[in-house]
Short mmCIF file of C-alpha atoms in Angstrom, two decimals:
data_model
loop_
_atom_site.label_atom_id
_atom_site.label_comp_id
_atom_site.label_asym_id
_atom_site.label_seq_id
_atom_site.Cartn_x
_atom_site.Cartn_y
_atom_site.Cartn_z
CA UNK T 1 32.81 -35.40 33.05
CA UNK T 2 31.43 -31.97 32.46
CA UNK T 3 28.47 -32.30 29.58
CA UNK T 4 30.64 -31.39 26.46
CA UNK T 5 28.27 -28.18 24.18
CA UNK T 6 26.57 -29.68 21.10
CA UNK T 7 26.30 -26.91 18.95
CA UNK T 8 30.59 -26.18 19.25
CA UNK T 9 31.08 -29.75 16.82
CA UNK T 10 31.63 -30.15 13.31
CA UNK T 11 28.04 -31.49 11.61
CA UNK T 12 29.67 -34.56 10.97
CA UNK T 13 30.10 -35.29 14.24
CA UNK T 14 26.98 -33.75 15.65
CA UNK T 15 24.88 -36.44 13.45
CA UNK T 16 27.06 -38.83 14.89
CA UNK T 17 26.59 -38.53 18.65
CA UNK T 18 22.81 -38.04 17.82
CA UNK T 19 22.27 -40.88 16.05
CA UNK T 20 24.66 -42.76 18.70
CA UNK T 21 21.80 -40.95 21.54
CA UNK T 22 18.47 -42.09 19.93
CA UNK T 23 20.10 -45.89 18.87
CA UNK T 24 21.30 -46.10 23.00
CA UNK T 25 17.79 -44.76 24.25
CA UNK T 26 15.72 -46.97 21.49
CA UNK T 27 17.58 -49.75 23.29
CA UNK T 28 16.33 -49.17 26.96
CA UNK T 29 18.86 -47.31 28.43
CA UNK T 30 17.67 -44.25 30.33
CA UNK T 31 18.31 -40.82 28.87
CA UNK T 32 20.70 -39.77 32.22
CA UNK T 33 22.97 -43.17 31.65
CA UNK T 34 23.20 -41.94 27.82
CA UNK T 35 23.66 -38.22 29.07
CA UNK T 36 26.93 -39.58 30.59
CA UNK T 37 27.55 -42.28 28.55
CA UNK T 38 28.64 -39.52 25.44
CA UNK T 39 29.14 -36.33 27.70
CA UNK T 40 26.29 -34.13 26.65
CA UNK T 41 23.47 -32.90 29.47
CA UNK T 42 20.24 -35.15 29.62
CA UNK T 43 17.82 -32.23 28.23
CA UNK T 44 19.95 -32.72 24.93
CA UNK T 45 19.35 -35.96 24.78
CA UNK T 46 15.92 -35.81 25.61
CA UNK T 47 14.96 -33.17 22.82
CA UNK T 48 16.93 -35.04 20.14
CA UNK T 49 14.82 -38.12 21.09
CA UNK T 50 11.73 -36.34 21.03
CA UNK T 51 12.42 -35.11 17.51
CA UNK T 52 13.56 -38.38 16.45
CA UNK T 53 9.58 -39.67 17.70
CA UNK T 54 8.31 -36.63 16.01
CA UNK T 55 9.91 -36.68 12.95
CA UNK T 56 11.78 -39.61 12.20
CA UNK T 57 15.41 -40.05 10.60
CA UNK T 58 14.87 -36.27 8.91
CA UNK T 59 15.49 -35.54 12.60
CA UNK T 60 18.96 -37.24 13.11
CA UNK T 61 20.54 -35.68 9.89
CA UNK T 62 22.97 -32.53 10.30
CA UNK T 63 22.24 -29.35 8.28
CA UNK T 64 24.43 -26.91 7.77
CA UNK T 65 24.54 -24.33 10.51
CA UNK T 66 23.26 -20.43 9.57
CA UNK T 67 21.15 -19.26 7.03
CA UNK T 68 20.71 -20.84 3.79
CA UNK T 69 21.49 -18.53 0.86
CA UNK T 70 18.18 -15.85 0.53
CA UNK T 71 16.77 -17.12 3.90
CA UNK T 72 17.47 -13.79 5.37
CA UNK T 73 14.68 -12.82 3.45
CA UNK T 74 11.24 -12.74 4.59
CA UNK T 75 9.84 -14.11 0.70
CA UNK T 76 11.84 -16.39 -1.15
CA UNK T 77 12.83 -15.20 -4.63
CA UNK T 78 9.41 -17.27 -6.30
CA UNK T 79 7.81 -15.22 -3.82
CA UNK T 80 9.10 -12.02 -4.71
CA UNK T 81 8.32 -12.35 -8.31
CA UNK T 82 4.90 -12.58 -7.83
CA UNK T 83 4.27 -9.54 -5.75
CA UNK T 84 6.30 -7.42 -8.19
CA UNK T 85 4.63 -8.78 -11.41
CA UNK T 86 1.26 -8.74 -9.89
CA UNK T 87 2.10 -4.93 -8.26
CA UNK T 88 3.26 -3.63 -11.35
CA UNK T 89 -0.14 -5.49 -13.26
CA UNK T 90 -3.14 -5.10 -11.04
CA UNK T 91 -5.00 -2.42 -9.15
CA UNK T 92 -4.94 -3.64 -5.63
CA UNK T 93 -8.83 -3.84 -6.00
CA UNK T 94 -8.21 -6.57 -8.54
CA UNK T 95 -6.57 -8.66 -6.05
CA UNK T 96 -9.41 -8.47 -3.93
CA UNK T 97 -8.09 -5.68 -1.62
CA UNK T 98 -10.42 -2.69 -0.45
CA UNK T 99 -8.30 0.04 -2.08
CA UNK T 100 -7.75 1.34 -5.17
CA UNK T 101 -3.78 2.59 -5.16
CA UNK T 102 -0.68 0.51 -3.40
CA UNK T 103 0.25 1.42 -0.62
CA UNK T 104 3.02 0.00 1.98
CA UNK T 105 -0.42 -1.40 3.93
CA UNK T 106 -2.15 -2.51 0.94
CA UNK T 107 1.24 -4.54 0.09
CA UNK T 108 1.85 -5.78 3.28
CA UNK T 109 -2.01 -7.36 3.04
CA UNK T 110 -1.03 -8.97 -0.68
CA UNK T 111 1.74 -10.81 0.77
CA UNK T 112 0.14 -11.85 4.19
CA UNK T 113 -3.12 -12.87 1.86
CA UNK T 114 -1.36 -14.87 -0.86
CA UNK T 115 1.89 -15.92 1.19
CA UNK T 116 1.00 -16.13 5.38
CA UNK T 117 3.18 -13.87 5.67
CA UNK T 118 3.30 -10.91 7.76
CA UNK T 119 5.48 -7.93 6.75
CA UNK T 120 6.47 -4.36 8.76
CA UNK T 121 5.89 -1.52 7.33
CA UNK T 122 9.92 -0.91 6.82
CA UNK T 123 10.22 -4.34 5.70
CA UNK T 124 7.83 -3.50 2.81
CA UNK T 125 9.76 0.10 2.36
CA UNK T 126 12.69 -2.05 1.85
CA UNK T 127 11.36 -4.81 -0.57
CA UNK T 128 10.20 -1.77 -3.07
CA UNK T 129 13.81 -0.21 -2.68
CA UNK T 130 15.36 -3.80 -3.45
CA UNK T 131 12.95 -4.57 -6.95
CA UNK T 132 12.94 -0.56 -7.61
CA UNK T 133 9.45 0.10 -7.89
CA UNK T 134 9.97 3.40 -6.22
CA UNK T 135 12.91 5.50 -5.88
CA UNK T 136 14.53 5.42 -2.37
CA UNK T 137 14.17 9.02 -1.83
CA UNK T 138 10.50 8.91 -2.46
CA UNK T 139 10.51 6.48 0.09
CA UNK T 140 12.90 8.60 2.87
CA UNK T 141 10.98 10.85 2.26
CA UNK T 142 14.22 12.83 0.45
CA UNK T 143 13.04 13.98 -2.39
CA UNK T 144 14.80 16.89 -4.18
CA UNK T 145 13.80 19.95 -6.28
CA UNK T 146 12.03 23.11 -5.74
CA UNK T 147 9.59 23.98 -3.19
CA UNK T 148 5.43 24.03 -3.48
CA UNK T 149 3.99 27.19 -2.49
CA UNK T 150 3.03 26.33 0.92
CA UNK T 151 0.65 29.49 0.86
CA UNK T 152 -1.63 28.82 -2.09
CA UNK T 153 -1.67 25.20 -0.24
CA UNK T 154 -2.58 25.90 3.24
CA UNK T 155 -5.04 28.51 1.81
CA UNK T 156 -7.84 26.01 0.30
CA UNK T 157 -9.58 23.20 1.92
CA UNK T 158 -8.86 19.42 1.36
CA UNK T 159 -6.17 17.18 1.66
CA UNK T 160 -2.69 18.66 -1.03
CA UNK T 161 -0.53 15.71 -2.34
CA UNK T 162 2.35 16.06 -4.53
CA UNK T 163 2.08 14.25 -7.90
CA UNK T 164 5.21 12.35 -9.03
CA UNK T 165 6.38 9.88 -11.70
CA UNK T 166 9.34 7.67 -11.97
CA UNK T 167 10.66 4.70 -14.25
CA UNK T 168 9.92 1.26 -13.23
CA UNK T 169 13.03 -0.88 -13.25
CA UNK T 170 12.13 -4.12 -13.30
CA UNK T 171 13.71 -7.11 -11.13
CA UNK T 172 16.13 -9.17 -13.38
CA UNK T 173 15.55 -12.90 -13.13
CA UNK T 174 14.22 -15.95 -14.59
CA UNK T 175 10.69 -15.94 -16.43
CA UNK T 176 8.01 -16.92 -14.46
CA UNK T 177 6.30 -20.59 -14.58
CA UNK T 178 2.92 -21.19 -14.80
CA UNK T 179 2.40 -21.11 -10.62
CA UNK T 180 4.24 -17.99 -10.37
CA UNK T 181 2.36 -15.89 -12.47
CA UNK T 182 0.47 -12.85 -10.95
CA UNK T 183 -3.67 -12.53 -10.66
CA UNK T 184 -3.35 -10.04 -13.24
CA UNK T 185 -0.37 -11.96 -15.89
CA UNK T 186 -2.15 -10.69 -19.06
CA UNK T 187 -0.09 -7.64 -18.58
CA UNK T 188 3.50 -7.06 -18.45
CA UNK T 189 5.34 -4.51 -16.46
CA UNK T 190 8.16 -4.28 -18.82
CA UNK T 191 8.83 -0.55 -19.64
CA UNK T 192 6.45 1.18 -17.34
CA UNK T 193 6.68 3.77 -15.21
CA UNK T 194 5.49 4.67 -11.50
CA UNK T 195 2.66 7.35 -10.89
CA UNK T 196 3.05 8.18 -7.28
CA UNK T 197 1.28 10.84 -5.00
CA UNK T 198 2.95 11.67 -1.76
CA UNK T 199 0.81 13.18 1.14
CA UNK T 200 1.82 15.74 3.64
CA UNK T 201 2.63 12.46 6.49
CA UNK T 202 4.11 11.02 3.78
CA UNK T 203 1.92 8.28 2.66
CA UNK T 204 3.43 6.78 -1.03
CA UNK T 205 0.27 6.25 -3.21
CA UNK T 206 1.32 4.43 -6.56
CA UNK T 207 0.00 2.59 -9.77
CA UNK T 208 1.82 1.63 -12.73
CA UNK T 209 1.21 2.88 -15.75
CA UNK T 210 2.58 2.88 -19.35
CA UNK T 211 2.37 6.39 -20.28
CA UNK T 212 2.49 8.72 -17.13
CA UNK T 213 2.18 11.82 -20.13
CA UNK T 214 -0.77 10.43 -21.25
CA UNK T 215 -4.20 12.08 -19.98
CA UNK T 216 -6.26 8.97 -19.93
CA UNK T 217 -3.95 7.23 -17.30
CA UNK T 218 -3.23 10.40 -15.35
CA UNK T 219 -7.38 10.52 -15.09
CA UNK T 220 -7.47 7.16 -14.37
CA UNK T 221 -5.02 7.69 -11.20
CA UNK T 222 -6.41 10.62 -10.09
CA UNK T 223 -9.85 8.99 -9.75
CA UNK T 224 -8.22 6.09 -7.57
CA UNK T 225 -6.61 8.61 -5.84
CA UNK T 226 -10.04 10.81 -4.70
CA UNK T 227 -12.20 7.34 -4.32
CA UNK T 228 -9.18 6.35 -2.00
CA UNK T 229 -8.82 9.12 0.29
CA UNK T 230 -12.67 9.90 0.34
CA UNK T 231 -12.23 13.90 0.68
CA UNK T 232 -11.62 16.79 -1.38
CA UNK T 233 -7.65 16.87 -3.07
CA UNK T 234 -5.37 19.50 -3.81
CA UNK T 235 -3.08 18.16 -6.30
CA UNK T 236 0.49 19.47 -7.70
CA UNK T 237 1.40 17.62 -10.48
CA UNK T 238 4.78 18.17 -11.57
CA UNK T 239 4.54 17.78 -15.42
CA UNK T 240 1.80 18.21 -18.24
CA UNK T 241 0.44 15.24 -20.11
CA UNK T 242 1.74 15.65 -23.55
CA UNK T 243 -1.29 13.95 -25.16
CA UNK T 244 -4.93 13.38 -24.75
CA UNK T 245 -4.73 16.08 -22.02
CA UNK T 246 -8.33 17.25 -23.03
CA UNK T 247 -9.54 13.83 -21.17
CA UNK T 248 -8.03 15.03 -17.76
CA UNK T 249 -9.03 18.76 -18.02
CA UNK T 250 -12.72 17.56 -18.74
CA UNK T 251 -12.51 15.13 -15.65
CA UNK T 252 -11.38 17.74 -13.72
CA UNK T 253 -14.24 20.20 -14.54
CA UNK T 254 -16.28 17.72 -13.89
CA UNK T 255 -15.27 16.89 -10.42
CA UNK T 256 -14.80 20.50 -9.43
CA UNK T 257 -16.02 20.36 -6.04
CA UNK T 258 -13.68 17.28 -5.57
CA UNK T 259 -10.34 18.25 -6.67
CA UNK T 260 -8.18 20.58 -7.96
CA UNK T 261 -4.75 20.14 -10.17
CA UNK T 262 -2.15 22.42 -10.40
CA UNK T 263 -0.03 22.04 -12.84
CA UNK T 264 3.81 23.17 -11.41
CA UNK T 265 6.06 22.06 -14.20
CA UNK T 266 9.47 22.64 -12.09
CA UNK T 267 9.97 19.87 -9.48
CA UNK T 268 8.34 19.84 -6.45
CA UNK T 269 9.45 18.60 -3.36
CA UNK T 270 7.78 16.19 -0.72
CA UNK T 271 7.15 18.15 2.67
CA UNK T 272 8.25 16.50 5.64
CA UNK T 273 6.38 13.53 7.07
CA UNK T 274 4.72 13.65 10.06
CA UNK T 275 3.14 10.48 12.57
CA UNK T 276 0.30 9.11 11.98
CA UNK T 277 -1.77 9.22 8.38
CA UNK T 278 -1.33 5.16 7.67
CA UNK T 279 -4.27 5.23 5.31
#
């Protein structure tokens, strides 16, 4: 008899030969009499005994075969809700993190802090396209729109990034319970909108924010933004704040010799990434 394949049965049946195995070997037959005894090889039987040992009668029971529903998924949905609501709350410095925008790496360290669990870079690309925290062209690097002067750019010093906002659309679901609630749950991301600066490798630095017209939060940004690159910036901002804009021109006086905004109301595009710049 040839040793029939245990994984080409029903469940049913599966739980029945294995509990059938471990109830033969339990009573002091060896595992190659068993082996031919139901048709199966003897590793088979050895590894479902050895489960049985390790783990008792959780080990005989059948599950059903493939993934459960969402466990293609590196977070579970509980999971999920936490890093957006806590993303679209918190500074990643109030997390605990050593920088002061989001970034796919700063992210990928939230999860792997909180959760054990380690993400790819494209994994975390994708989880911000699935809860839309970022548009997928930002993303792809596809944005649309006109074109930055690349002159007046390559002609000062520094490091140019290209100033962007976008609606936040929040995940739909359930409301969070007490143990899913973010580190920073005093605030709600209902209604907010991305700020997001895109560098010349394309690097995606963002913060939410409730006004991105309003010149406090713009200054507030764009002082995470210089403390997080740590050189002199070149910004293109494609919009003016429609309100307390006198904040952000006074900031920007004052750190002169630190950055520089330019104000280019049509859209601007994102240049096209290049390797490296993971900062």
């Amino acid at each position: 008899m040839y040793p029939q394949d245990a994984r080409k049965v029903s469940p049913d049946v599966l739980e029945a030969l294995r509990r059938r195995a471990v109830a033969a070997v339990e009573s002091g037959l060896s595992r190659a009499e068993v082996a031919r005894m139901l048709g199966v090889s003897r590793q088979t039987i050895s590894v479902w005994h050895r489960e049985y040992r390790t783990r008792g009668e959780e080990a005989l029971r059948s599950r059903r075969r493939g993934r459960q529903r969402g466990e293609q998924l590196a977070l579970s949905y509980a999971q999920q809700l936490w890093t957006i609501r806590t993303v679209t709350t918190c500074g990643p410095d109030e997390v605990g993190l050593s920088y002061w925008l989001w970034t796919n790496q700063a992210l990928a360290e939230l999860v792997n802090n909180r959760f054990r669990i380690a993400l790819s870079a494209t994994t975390v690309r994708n989880y911000l396209i699935r809860w839309g925290v970022l548009p997928e062209s930002v993303l792809f690097n596809r944005s649309g729109g006109g074109q930055a002067d690349p002159g007046r750019a390559a002609a000062v010093s520094g490091e140019t990034l290209w100033m962007h906002s976008a609606p936040f659309h929040w995940l739909t679901g359930p409301q969070l319970h007490s143990d899913g609630a973010s580190a920073c749950s005093e605030t709600d991301g209902h209604g907010s909108a991305m700020l997001y600066a895109v560098s010349a490798r394309g690097t995606v630095l963002f913060l939410c924010s409730h006004d991105p017209f309003d010149g406090v939060r713009l200054t507030e940004f764009y002082d995470r933004l210089l403390r997080q690159r740590g050189r002199r910036l070149n910004i293109v901002q494609g919009w003016k704040p429609t309100h307390r804009a006198g904040v952000l021109t006074a900031w920007i006086e004052q750190r002169a010799g630190e950055v520089s905004v330019r104000i280019a109301v049509e859209d601007v595009s994102c240049p096209a990434p290049r390797s490296g710049d993971a900062r």
